[in-house]
CSV table of C-alpha atoms in Angstrom, one decimal:
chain,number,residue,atom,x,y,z
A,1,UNK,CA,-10.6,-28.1,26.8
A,2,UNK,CA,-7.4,-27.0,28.3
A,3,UNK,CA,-5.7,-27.6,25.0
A,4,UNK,CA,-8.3,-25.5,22.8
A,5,UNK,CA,-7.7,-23.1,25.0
A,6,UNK,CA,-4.1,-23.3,24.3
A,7,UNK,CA,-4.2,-23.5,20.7
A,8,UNK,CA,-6.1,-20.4,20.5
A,9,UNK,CA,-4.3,-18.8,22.9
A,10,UNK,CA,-1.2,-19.3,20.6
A,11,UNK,CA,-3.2,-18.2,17.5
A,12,UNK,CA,-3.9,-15.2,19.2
A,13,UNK,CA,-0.2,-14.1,19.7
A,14,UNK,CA,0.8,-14.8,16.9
A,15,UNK,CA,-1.8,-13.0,14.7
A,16,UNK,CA,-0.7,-10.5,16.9
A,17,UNK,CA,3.6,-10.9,16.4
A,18,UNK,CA,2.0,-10.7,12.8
A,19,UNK,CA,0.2,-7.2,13.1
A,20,UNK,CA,3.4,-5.8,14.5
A,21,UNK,CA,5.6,-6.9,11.9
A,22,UNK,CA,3.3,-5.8,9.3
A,23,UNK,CA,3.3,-2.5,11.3
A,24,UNK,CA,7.2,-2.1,11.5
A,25,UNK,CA,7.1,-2.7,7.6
A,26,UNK,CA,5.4,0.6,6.8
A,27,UNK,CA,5.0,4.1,7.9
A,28,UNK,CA,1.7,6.8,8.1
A,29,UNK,CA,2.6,10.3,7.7
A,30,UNK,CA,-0.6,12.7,8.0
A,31,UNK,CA,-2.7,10.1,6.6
A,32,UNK,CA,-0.5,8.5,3.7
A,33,UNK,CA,1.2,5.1,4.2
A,34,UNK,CA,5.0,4.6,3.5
A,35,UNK,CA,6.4,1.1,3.0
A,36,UNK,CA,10.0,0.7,4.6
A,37,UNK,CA,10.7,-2.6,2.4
A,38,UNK,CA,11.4,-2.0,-1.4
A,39,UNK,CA,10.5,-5.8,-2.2
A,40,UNK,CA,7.0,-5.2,-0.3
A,41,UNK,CA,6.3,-1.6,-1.8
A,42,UNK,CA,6.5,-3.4,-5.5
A,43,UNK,CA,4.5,-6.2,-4.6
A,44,UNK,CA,1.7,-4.1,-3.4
A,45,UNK,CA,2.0,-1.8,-6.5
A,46,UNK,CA,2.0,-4.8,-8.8
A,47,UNK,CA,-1.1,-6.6,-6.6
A,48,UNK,CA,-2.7,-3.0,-7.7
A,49,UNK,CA,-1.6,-1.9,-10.9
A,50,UNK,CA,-0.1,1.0,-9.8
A,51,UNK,CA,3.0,2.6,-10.1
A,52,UNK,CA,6.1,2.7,-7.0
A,53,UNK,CA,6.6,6.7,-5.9
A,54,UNK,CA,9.7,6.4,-3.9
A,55,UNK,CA,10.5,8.9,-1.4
A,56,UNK,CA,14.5,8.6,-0.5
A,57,UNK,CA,15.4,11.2,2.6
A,58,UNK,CA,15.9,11.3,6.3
A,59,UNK,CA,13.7,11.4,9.0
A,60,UNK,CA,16.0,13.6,10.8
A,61,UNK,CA,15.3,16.3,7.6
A,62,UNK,CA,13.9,19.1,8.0
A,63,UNK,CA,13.2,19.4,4.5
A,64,UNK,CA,12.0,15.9,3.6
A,65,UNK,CA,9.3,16.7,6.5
A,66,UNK,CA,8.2,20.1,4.6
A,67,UNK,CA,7.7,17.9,1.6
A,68,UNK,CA,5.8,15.6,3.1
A,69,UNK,CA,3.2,17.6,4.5
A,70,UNK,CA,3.4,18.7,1.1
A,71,UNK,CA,2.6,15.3,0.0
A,72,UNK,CA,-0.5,15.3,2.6
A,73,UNK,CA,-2.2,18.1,1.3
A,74,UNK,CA,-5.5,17.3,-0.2
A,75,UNK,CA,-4.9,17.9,-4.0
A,76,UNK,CA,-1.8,15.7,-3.6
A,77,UNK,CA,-2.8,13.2,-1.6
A,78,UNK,CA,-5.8,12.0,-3.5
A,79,UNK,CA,-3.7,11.5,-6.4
A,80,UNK,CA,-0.6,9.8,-4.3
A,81,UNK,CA,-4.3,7.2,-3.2
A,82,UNK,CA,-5.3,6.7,-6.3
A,83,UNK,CA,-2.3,6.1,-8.5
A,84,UNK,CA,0.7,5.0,-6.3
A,85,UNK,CA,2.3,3.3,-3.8
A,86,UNK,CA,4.4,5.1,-1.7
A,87,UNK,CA,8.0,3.5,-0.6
A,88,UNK,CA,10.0,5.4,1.9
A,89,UNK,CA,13.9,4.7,1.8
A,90,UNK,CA,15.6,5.9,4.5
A,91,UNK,CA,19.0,7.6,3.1
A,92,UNK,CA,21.0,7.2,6.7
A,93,UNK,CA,20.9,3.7,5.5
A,94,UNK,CA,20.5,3.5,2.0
A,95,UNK,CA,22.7,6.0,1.0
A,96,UNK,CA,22.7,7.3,-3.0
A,97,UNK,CA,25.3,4.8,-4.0
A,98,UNK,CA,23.9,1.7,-2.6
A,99,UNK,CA,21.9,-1.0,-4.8
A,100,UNK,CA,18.3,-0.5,-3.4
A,101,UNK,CA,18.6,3.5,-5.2
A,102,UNK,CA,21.8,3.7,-7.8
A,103,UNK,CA,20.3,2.6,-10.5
A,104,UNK,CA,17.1,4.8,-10.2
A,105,UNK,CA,20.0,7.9,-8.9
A,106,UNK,CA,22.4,7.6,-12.2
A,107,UNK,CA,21.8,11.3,-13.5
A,108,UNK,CA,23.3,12.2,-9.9
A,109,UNK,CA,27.2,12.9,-10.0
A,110,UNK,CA,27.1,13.3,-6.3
A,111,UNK,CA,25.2,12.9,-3.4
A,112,UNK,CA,22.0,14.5,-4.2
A,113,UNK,CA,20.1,16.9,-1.7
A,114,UNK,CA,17.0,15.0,0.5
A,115,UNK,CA,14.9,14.2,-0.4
A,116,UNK,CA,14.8,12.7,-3.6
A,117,UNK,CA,11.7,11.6,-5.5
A,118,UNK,CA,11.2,9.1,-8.1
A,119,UNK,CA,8.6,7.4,-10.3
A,120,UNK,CA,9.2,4.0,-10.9
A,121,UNK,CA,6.8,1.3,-12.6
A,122,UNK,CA,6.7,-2.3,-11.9
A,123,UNK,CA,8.9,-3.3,-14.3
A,124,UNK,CA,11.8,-1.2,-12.2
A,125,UNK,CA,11.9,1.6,-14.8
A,126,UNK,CA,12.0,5.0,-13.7
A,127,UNK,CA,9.6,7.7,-15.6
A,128,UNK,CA,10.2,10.8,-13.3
A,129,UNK,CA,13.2,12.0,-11.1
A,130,UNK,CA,13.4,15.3,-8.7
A,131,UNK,CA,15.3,16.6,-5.9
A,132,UNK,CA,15.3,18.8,-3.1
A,133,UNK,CA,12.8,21.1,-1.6
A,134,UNK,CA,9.0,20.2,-3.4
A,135,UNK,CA,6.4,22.4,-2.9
A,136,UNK,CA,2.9,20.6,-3.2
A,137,UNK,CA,2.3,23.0,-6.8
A,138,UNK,CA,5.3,21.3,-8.1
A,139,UNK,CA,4.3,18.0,-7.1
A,140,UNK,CA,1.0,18.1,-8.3
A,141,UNK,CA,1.9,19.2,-11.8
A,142,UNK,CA,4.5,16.5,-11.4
A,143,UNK,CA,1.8,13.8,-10.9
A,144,UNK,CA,-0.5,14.9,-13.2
A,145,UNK,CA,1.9,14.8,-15.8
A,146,UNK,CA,2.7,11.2,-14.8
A,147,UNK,CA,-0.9,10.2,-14.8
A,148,UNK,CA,-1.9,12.0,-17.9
A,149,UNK,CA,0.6,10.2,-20.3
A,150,UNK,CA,0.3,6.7,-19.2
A,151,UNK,CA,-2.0,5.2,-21.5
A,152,UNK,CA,-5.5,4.4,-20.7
A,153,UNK,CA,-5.9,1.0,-21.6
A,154,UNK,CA,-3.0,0.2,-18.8
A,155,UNK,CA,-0.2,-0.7,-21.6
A,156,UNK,CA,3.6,0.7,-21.6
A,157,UNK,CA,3.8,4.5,-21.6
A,158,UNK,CA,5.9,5.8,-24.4
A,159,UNK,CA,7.7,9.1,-23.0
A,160,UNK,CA,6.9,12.0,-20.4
A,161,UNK,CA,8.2,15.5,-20.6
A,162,UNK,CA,7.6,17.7,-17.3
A,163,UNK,CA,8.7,20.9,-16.1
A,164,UNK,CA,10.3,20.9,-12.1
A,165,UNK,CA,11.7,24.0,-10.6
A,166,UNK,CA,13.1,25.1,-13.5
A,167,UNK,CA,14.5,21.5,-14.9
A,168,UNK,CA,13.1,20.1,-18.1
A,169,UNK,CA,12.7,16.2,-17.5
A,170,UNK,CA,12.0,13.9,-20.1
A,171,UNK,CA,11.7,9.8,-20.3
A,172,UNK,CA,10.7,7.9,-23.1
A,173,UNK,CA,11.1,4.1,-24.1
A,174,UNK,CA,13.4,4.4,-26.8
A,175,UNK,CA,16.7,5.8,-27.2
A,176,UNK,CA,16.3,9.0,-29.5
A,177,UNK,CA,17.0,12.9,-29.9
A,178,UNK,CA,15.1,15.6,-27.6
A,179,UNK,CA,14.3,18.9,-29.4
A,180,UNK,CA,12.4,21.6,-27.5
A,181,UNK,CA,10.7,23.8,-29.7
A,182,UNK,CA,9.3,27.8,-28.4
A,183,UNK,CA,5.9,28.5,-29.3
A,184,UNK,CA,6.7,30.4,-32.2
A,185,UNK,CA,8.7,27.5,-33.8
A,186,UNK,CA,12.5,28.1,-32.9
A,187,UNK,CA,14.7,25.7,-31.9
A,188,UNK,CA,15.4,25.7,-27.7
A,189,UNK,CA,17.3,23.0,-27.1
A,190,UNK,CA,18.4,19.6,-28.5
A,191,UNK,CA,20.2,16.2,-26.8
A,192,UNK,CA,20.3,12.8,-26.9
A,193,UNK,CA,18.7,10.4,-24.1
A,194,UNK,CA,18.9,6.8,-23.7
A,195,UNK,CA,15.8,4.5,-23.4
A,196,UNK,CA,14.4,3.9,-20.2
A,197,UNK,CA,16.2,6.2,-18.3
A,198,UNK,CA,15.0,10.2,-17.5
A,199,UNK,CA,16.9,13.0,-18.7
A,200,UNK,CA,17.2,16.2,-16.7
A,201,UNK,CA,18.4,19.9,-18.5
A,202,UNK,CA,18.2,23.0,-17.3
A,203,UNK,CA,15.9,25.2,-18.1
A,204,UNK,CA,16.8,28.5,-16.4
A,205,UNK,CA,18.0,30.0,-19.6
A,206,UNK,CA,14.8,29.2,-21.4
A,207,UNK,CA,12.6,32.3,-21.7
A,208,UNK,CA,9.1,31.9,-19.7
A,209,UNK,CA,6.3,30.4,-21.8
A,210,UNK,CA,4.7,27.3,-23.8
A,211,UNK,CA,7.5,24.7,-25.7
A,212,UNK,CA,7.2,21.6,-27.4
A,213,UNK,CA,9.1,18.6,-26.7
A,214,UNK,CA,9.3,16.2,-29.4
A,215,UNK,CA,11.2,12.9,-29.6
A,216,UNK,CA,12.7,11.4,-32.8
A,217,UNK,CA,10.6,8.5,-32.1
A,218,UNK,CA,7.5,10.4,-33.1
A,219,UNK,CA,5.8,12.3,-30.1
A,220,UNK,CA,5.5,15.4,-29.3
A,221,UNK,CA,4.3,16.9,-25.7
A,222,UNK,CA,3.7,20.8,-24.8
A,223,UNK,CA,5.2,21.6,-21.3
A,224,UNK,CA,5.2,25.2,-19.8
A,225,UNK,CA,7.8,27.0,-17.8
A,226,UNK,CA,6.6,29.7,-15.3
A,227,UNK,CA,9.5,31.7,-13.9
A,228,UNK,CA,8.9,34.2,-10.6
C-alpha cells in the first residue's frame, strides 16, 4: 500500500513540475496566449494549420504594451484565435541581429523600433512585416489582408500587397517586378523584389486613394491608402 501511495505521490509532482514548465513556456496578455519558445510556437502552428504571428519587443515597452491591448481588442483578437499562433520574442534577449529574428528582420538596416511584427508560415517564410506603434485599425486591415489572400483550399499563397501606416508592403513567391498602378491607370511606382521575402516602400508621396499592385508573375491586388 505504502508503495502505491508513493508512486502516485510521485506522479502527482511531477504532472505538476510539468504544468509549470508548460506555464513558463507561454505567456497570457488580456486573454491571448504568447509562446516564449520559437521551436514550440511552430509546432503548435503546424499541429493546427495555422500561420506563426511573431511579436518581437520588450516587456519593459511602453509601446509594445499599447499594441498589445491593441492586439486584445475584440475585432483583433478573434482573428489572432482563429488564424494564428502568437510567439512572443523578447528583444532584451533576442536582439534584431540574432538568429532566432535576422532572417525574418533583413529589410531592417538598423535596429528597428519595438515592437516589431511579423507573419511567418510554417515553412519559415515571412508574408507580412511592420514596426512600431500599431493601432488595432492597422492591425486588423493587416490580418485581413493576410487571411484574405491565402488560398482557400489551404495550398501556398502566391503574393500579398497591404497598406501600413503609410508603407506599401508586398510578398509574393517569386522573384518579379512590382508596379503600382492609380485608379485612373498611371504608373505610381515600380521595383524589383525577390521571392519569398516582403518588400517595404514608402508610400507617403502617393496621393490618397485606390491603386493596383500587380506582379510580373501575373497577379494583380487593389490596396487603398487613407492619409489624415
Amino acid at each position: 500500500m505504502k508503495r502505491v501511495l508513493c508512486f502516485l505521490f510521485i506522479c502527482f509532482i511531477a504532472q505538476v513540475v510539468s504544468k509549470n514548465v508548460c506555464a513558463q513556456n507561454t505567456a497570457v496578455y488580456e486573454g491571448l496566449t504568447y509562446y516564449l519558445d520559437k521551436q514550440e510556437a511552430f509546432e503548435a502552428a503546424t499541429t493546427q494549420n495555422k500561420r506563426v504571428f511573431l511579436f518581437w519587443g520588450s516587456n519593459s515597452c511602453t509601446r509594445c504594451d499599447g499594441v498589445k491591448r491593441n492586439l486584445a481588442t475584440k475585432s483583433v483578437k478573434a482573428i489572432l484565435d482563429e488564424h494564428y499562433i502568437l510567439w512572443f520574442c523578447d528583444a532584451t534577449v533576442y536582439p534584431w541581429s540574432s538568429p532566432e529574428v535576422s532572417d525574418y528582420f533583413a529589410l531592417f538596416s538598423g535596429n528597428p523600433p519595438y515592437p516589431v511584427l511579423c507573419i511567418i508560415d510554417t515553412m519559415d517564410r515571412r508574408y507580412g512585416l511592420v514596426s512600431g506603434d500599431q493601432s488595432a485599425r492597422a492591425l486588423q486591415a493587416m490580418l485581413n489582408n493576410d487571411v484574405a489572400n491565402d488560398h482557400v483550399d489551404g495550398s501556398e499563397k502566391s503574393h500579398n500587397a497591404y497598406i501600413s501606416h503609410n508603407n506599401l508592403i508586398v510578398n509574393s513567391a517569386t522573384d518579379e517586378d512590382i508596379c503600382v498602378y492609380a485608379i485612373t491607370g498611371s504608373l505610381v511606382d515600380r521595383f524589383r523584389k525577390v521571392a519569398y521575402h516582403s518588400v517595404t516602400r514608402d508610400a507617403s508621396s502617393y496621393p490618397a486613394g485606390i491603386f493596383l499592385v500587380t506582379g510580373s508573375s501575373g497577379w494583380t491586388q487593389k490596396v487603398v491608402l487613407m492619409k489624415k
